[in-house]
PDB file of C-alpha atoms in Angstrom:
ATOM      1  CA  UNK A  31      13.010 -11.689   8.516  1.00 79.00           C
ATOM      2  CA  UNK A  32      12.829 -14.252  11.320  1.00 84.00           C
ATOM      3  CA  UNK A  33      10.359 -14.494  13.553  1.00 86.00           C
ATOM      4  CA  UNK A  34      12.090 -13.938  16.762  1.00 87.00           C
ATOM      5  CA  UNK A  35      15.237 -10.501  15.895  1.00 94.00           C
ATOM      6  CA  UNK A  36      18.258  -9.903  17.905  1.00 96.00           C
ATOM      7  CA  UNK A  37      20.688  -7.340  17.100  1.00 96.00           C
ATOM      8  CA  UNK A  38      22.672  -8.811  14.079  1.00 96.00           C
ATOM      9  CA  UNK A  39      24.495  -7.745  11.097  1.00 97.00           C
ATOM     10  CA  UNK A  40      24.747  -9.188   7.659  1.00 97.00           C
ATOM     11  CA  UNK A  41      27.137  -8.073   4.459  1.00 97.00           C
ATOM     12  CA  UNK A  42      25.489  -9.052   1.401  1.00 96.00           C
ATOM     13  CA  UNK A  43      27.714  -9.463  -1.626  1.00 95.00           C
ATOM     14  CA  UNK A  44      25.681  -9.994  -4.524  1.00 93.00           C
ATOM     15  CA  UNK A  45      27.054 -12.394  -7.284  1.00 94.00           C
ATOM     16  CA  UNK A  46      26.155 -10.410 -10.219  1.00 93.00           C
ATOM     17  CA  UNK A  47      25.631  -6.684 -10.805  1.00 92.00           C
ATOM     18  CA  UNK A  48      21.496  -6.110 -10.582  1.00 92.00           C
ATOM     19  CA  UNK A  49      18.724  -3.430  -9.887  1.00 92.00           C
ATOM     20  CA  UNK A  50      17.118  -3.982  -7.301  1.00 92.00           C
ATOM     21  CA  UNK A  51      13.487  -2.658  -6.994  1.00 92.00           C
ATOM     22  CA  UNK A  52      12.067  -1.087  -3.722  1.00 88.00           C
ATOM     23  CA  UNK A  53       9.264  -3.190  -2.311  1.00 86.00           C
ATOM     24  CA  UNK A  54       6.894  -0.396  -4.148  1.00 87.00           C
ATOM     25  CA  UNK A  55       8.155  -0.112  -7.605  1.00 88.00           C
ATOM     26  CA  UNK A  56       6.452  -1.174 -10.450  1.00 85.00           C
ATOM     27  CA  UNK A  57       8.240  -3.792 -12.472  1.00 82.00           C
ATOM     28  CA  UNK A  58      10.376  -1.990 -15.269  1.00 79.00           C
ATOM     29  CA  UNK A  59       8.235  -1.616 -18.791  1.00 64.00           C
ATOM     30  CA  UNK A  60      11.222  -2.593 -21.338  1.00 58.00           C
ATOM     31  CA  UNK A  61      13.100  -5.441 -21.400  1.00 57.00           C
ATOM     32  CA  UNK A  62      16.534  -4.943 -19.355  1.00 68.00           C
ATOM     33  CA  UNK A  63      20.005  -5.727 -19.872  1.00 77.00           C
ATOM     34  CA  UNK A  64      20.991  -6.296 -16.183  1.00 86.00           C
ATOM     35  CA  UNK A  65      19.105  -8.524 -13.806  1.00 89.00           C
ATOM     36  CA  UNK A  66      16.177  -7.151 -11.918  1.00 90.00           C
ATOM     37  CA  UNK A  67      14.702  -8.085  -8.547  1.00 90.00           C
ATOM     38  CA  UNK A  68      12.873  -6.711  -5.654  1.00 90.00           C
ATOM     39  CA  UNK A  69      13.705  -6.387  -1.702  1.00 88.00           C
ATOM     40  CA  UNK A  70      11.173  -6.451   0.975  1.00 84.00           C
ATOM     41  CA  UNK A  71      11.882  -2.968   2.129  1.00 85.00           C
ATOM     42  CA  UNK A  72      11.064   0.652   0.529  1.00 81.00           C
ATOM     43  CA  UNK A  73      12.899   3.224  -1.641  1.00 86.00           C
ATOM     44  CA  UNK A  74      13.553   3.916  -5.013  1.00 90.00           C
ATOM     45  CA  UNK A  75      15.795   1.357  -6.958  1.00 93.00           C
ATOM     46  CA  UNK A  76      19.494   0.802  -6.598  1.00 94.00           C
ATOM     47  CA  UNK A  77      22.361  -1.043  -8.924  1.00 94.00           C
ATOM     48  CA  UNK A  78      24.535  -3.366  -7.131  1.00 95.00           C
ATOM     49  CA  UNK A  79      27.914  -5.098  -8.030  1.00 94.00           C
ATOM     50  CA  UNK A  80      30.097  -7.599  -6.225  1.00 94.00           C
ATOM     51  CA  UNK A  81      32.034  -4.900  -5.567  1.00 93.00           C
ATOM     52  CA  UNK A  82      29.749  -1.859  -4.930  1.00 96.00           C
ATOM     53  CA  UNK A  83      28.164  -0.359  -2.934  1.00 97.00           C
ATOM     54  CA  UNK A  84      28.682  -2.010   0.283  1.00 98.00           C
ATOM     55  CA  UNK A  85      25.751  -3.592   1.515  1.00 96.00           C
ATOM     56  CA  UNK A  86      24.864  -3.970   5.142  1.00 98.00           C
ATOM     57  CA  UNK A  87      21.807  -5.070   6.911  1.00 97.00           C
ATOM     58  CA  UNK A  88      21.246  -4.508  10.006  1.00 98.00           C
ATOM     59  CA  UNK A  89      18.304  -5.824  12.084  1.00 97.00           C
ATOM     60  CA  UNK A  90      17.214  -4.768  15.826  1.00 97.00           C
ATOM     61  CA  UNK A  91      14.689  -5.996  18.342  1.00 98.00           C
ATOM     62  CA  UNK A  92      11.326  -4.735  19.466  1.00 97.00           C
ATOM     63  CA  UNK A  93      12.475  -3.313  22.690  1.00 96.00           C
ATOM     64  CA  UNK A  94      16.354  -2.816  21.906  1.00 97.00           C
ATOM     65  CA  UNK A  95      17.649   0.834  23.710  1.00 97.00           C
ATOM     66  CA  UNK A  96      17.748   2.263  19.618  1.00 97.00           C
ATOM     67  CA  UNK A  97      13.919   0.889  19.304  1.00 97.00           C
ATOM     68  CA  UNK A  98      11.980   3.886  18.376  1.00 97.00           C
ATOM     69  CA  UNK A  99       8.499   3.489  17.091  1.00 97.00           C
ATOM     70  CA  UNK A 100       8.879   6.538  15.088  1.00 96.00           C
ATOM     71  CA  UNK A 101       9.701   4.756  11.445  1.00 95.00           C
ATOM     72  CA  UNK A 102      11.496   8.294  10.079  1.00 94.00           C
ATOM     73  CA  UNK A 103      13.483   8.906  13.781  1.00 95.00           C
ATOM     74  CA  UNK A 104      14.593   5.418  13.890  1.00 97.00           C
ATOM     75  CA  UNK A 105      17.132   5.886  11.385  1.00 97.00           C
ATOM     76  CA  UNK A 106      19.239   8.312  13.099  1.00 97.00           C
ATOM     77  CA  UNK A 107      21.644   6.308  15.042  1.00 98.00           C
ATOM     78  CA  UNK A 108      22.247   4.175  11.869  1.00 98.00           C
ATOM     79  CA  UNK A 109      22.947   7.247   9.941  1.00 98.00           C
ATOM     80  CA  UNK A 110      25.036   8.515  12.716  1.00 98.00           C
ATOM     81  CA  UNK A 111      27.105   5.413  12.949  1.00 98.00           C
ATOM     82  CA  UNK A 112      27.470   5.613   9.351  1.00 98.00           C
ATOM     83  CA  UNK A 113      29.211   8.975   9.187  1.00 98.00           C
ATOM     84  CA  UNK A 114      31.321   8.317  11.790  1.00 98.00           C
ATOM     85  CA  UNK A 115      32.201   4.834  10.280  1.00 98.00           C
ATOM     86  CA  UNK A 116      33.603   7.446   7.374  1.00 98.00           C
ATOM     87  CA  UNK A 117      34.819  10.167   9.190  1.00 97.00           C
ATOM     88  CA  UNK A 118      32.414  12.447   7.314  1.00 94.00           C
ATOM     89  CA  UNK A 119      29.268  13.296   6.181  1.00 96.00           C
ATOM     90  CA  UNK A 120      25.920  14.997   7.596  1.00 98.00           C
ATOM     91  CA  UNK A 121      23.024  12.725   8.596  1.00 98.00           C
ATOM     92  CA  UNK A 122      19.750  13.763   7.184  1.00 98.00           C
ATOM     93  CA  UNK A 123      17.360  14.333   9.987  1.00 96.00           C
ATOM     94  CA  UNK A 124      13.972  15.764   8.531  1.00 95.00           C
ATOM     95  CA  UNK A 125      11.510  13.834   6.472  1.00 95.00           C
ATOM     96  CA  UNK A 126      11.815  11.979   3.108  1.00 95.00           C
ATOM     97  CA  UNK A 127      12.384  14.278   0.315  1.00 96.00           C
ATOM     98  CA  UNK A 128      11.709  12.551  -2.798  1.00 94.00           C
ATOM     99  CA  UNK A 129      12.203  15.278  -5.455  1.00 94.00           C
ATOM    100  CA  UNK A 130      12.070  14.224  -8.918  1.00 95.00           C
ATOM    101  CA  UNK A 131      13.749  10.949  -9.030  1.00 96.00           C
ATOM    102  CA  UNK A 132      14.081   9.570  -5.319  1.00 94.00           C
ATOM    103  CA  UNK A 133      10.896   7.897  -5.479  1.00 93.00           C
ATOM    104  CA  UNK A 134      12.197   5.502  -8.936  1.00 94.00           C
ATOM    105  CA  UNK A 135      16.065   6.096  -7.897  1.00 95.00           C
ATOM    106  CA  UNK A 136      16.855   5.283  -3.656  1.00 93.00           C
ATOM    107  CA  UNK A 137      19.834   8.095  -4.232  1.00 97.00           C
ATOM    108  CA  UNK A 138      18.076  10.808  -5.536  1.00 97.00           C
ATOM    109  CA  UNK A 139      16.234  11.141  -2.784  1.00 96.00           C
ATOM    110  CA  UNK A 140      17.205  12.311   0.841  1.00 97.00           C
ATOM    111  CA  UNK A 141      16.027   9.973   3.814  1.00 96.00           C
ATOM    112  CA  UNK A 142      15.792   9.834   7.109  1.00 97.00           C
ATOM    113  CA  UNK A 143      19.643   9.221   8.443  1.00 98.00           C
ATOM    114  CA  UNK A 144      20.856   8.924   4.903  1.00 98.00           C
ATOM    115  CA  UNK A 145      24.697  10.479   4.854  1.00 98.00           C
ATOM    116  CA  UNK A 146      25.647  13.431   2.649  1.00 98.00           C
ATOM    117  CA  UNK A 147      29.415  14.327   1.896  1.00 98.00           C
ATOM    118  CA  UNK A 148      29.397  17.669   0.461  1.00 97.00           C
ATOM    119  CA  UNK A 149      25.266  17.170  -0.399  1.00 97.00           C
ATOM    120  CA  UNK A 150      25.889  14.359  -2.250  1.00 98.00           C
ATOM    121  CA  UNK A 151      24.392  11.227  -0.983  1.00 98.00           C
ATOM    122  CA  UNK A 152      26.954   8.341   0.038  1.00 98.00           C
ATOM    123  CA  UNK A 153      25.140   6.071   2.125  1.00 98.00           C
ATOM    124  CA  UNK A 154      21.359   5.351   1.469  1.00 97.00           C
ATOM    125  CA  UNK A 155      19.059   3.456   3.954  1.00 96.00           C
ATOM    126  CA  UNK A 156      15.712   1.558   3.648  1.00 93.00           C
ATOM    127  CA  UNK A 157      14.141  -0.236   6.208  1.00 94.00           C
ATOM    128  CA  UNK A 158      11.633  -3.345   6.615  1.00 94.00           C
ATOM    129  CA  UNK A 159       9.418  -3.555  10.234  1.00 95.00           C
ATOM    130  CA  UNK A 160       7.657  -6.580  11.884  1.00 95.00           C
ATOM    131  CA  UNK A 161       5.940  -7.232  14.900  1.00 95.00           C
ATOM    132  CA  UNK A 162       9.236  -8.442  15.839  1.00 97.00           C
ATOM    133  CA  UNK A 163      11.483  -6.272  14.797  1.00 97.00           C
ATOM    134  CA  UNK A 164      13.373  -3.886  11.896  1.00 97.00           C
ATOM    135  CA  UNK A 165      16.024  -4.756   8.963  1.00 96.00           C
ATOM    136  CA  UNK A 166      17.679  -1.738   8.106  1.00 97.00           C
ATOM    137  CA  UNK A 167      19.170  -2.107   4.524  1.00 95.00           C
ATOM    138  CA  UNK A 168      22.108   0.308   4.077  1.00 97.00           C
ATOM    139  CA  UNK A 169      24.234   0.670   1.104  1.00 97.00           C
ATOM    140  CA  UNK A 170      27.571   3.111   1.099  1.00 98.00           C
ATOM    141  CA  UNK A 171      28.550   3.544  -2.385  1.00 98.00           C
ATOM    142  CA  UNK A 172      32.285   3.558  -3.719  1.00 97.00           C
ATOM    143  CA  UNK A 173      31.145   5.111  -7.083  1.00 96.00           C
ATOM    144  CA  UNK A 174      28.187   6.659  -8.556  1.00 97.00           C
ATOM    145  CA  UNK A 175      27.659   5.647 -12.258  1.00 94.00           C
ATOM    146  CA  UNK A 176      23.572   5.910 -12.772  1.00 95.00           C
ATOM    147  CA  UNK A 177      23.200   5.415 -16.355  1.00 93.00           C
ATOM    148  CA  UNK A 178      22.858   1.428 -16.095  1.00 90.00           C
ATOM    149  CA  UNK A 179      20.319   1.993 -13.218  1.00 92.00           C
ATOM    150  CA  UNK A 180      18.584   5.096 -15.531  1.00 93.00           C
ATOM    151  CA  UNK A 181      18.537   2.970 -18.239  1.00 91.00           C
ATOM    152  CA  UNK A 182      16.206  -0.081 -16.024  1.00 91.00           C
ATOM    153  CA  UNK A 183      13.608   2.122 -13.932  1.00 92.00           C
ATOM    154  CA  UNK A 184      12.889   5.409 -15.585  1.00 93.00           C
ATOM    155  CA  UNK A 185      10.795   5.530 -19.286  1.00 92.00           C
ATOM    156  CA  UNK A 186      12.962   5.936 -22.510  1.00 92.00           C
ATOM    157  CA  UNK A 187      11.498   9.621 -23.158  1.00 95.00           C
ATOM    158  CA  UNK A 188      12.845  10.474 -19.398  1.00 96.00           C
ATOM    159  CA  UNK A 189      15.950   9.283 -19.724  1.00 95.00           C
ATOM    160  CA  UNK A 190      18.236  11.991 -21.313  1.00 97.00           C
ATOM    161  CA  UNK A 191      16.816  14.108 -18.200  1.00 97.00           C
ATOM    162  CA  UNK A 192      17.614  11.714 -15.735  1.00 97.00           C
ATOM    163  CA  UNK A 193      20.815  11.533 -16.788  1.00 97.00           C
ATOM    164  CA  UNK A 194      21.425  15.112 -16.282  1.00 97.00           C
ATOM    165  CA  UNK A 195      19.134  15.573 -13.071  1.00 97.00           C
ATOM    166  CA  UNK A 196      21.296  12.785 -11.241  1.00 98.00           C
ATOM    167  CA  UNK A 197      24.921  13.174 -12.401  1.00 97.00           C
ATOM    168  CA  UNK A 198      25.446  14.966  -8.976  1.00 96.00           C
ATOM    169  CA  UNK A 199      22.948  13.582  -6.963  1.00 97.00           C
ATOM    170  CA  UNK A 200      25.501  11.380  -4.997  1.00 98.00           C
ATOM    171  CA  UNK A 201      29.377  10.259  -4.930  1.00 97.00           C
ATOM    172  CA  UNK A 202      31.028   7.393  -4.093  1.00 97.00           C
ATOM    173  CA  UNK A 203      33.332   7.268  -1.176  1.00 97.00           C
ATOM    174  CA  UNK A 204      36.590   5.017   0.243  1.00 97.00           C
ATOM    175  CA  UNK A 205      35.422   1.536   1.512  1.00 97.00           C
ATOM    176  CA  UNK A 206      38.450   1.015   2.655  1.00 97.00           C
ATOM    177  CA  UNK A 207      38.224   0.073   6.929  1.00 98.00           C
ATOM    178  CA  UNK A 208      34.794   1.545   6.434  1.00 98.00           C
ATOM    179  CA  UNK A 209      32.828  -1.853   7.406  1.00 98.00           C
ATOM    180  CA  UNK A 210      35.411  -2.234  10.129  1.00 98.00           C
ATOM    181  CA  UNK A 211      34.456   1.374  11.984  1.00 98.00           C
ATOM    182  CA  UNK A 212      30.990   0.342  11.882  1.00 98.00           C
ATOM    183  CA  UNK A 213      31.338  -2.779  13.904  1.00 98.00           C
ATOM    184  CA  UNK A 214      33.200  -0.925  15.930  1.00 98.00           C
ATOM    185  CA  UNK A 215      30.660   1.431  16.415  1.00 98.00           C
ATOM    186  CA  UNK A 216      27.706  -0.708  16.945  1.00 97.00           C
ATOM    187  CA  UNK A 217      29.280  -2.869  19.118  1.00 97.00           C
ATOM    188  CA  UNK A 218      29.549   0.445  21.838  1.00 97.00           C
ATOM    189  CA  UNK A 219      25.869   1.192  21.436  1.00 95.00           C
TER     190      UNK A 219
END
């Protein structure tokens, strides 16, 4: 993050499908088949694609009229923005709930101003903080396939488990004019 944040937006298109590690995770125990690296910011793991899930970033000032101090209540106007931005979804407003898996997988989980379509996670948030600021790391998901993602960050004897425990965990949604809401709504707030 830079040392002086304004309001800005970034969409990050990785070049190759990846896991990428939450800035707690311990580095995977086998060898994997699929590139693995870590962000700055929290959460369990997630897989990314060149084309999925949509990945946003959004950073805001110290200061900024959506600053809240509060880590957990600073996601709601994100999360808000984001199911608008679909046209659906409810915007989880209590604490993290990990459960099982959302500490190892980011979508098993339910976060503070994460979106749910019919429970089912669609967009999933993290967040990084400075002195000078917060990146907000969203990703909306067009599918949800987590067998590659299993098969990285949870042990070999956990697996067949996992697999069942997260089949329904989350859902992909259309991404199509979905980045173009958002702007729309961030730029009136």
């Amino acid at each position: 993050m830079p040392d002086v944040v304004a309001r800005r937006v970034d969409v990050l298109v990785p070049t190759v499908p990846a896991v990428v590690l939450g800035s707690t995770q311990a580095d995977p125990s086998g060898a994997a088949a699929i590139e693995v690296v870590r962000r700055r910011s929290g959460g369990g793991a997630v897989l990314v694609a060149p084309d999925d899930p949509l990945w946003v970033d959004v950073d805001l000032p110290v200061g900024d009229p959506l600053w809240s101090d509060d880590v957990g209540a600073s996601f709601g106007w994100l999360g808000s923005a984001w199911a608008v931005a679909l046209g659906a979804g409810d915007v989880h407003e209590g604490p993290f709930v990990p459960g099982r898996w959302g500490r190892t997988v980011c979508f098993a989980g339910r976060g503070p101003g994460e979106v749910f379509v019919d429970g089912a996670k669609v967009v999933g948030l993290a967040q990084r903080r400075t002195r000078a600021g917060a990146r907000f790391q969203c990703a909306v998901l067009s599918r949800w396939e987590p067998g590659p993602l299993i098969d990285v960050v949870v042990p070999a004897e956990d697996r067949a488990e996992a697999r069942r425990d997260l089949a329904a965990v989350a859902r992909g949604v259309s991404l199509d004019g979905v980045l173009d809401r958002f702007l729309e709504v961030l730029a009136r707030l």
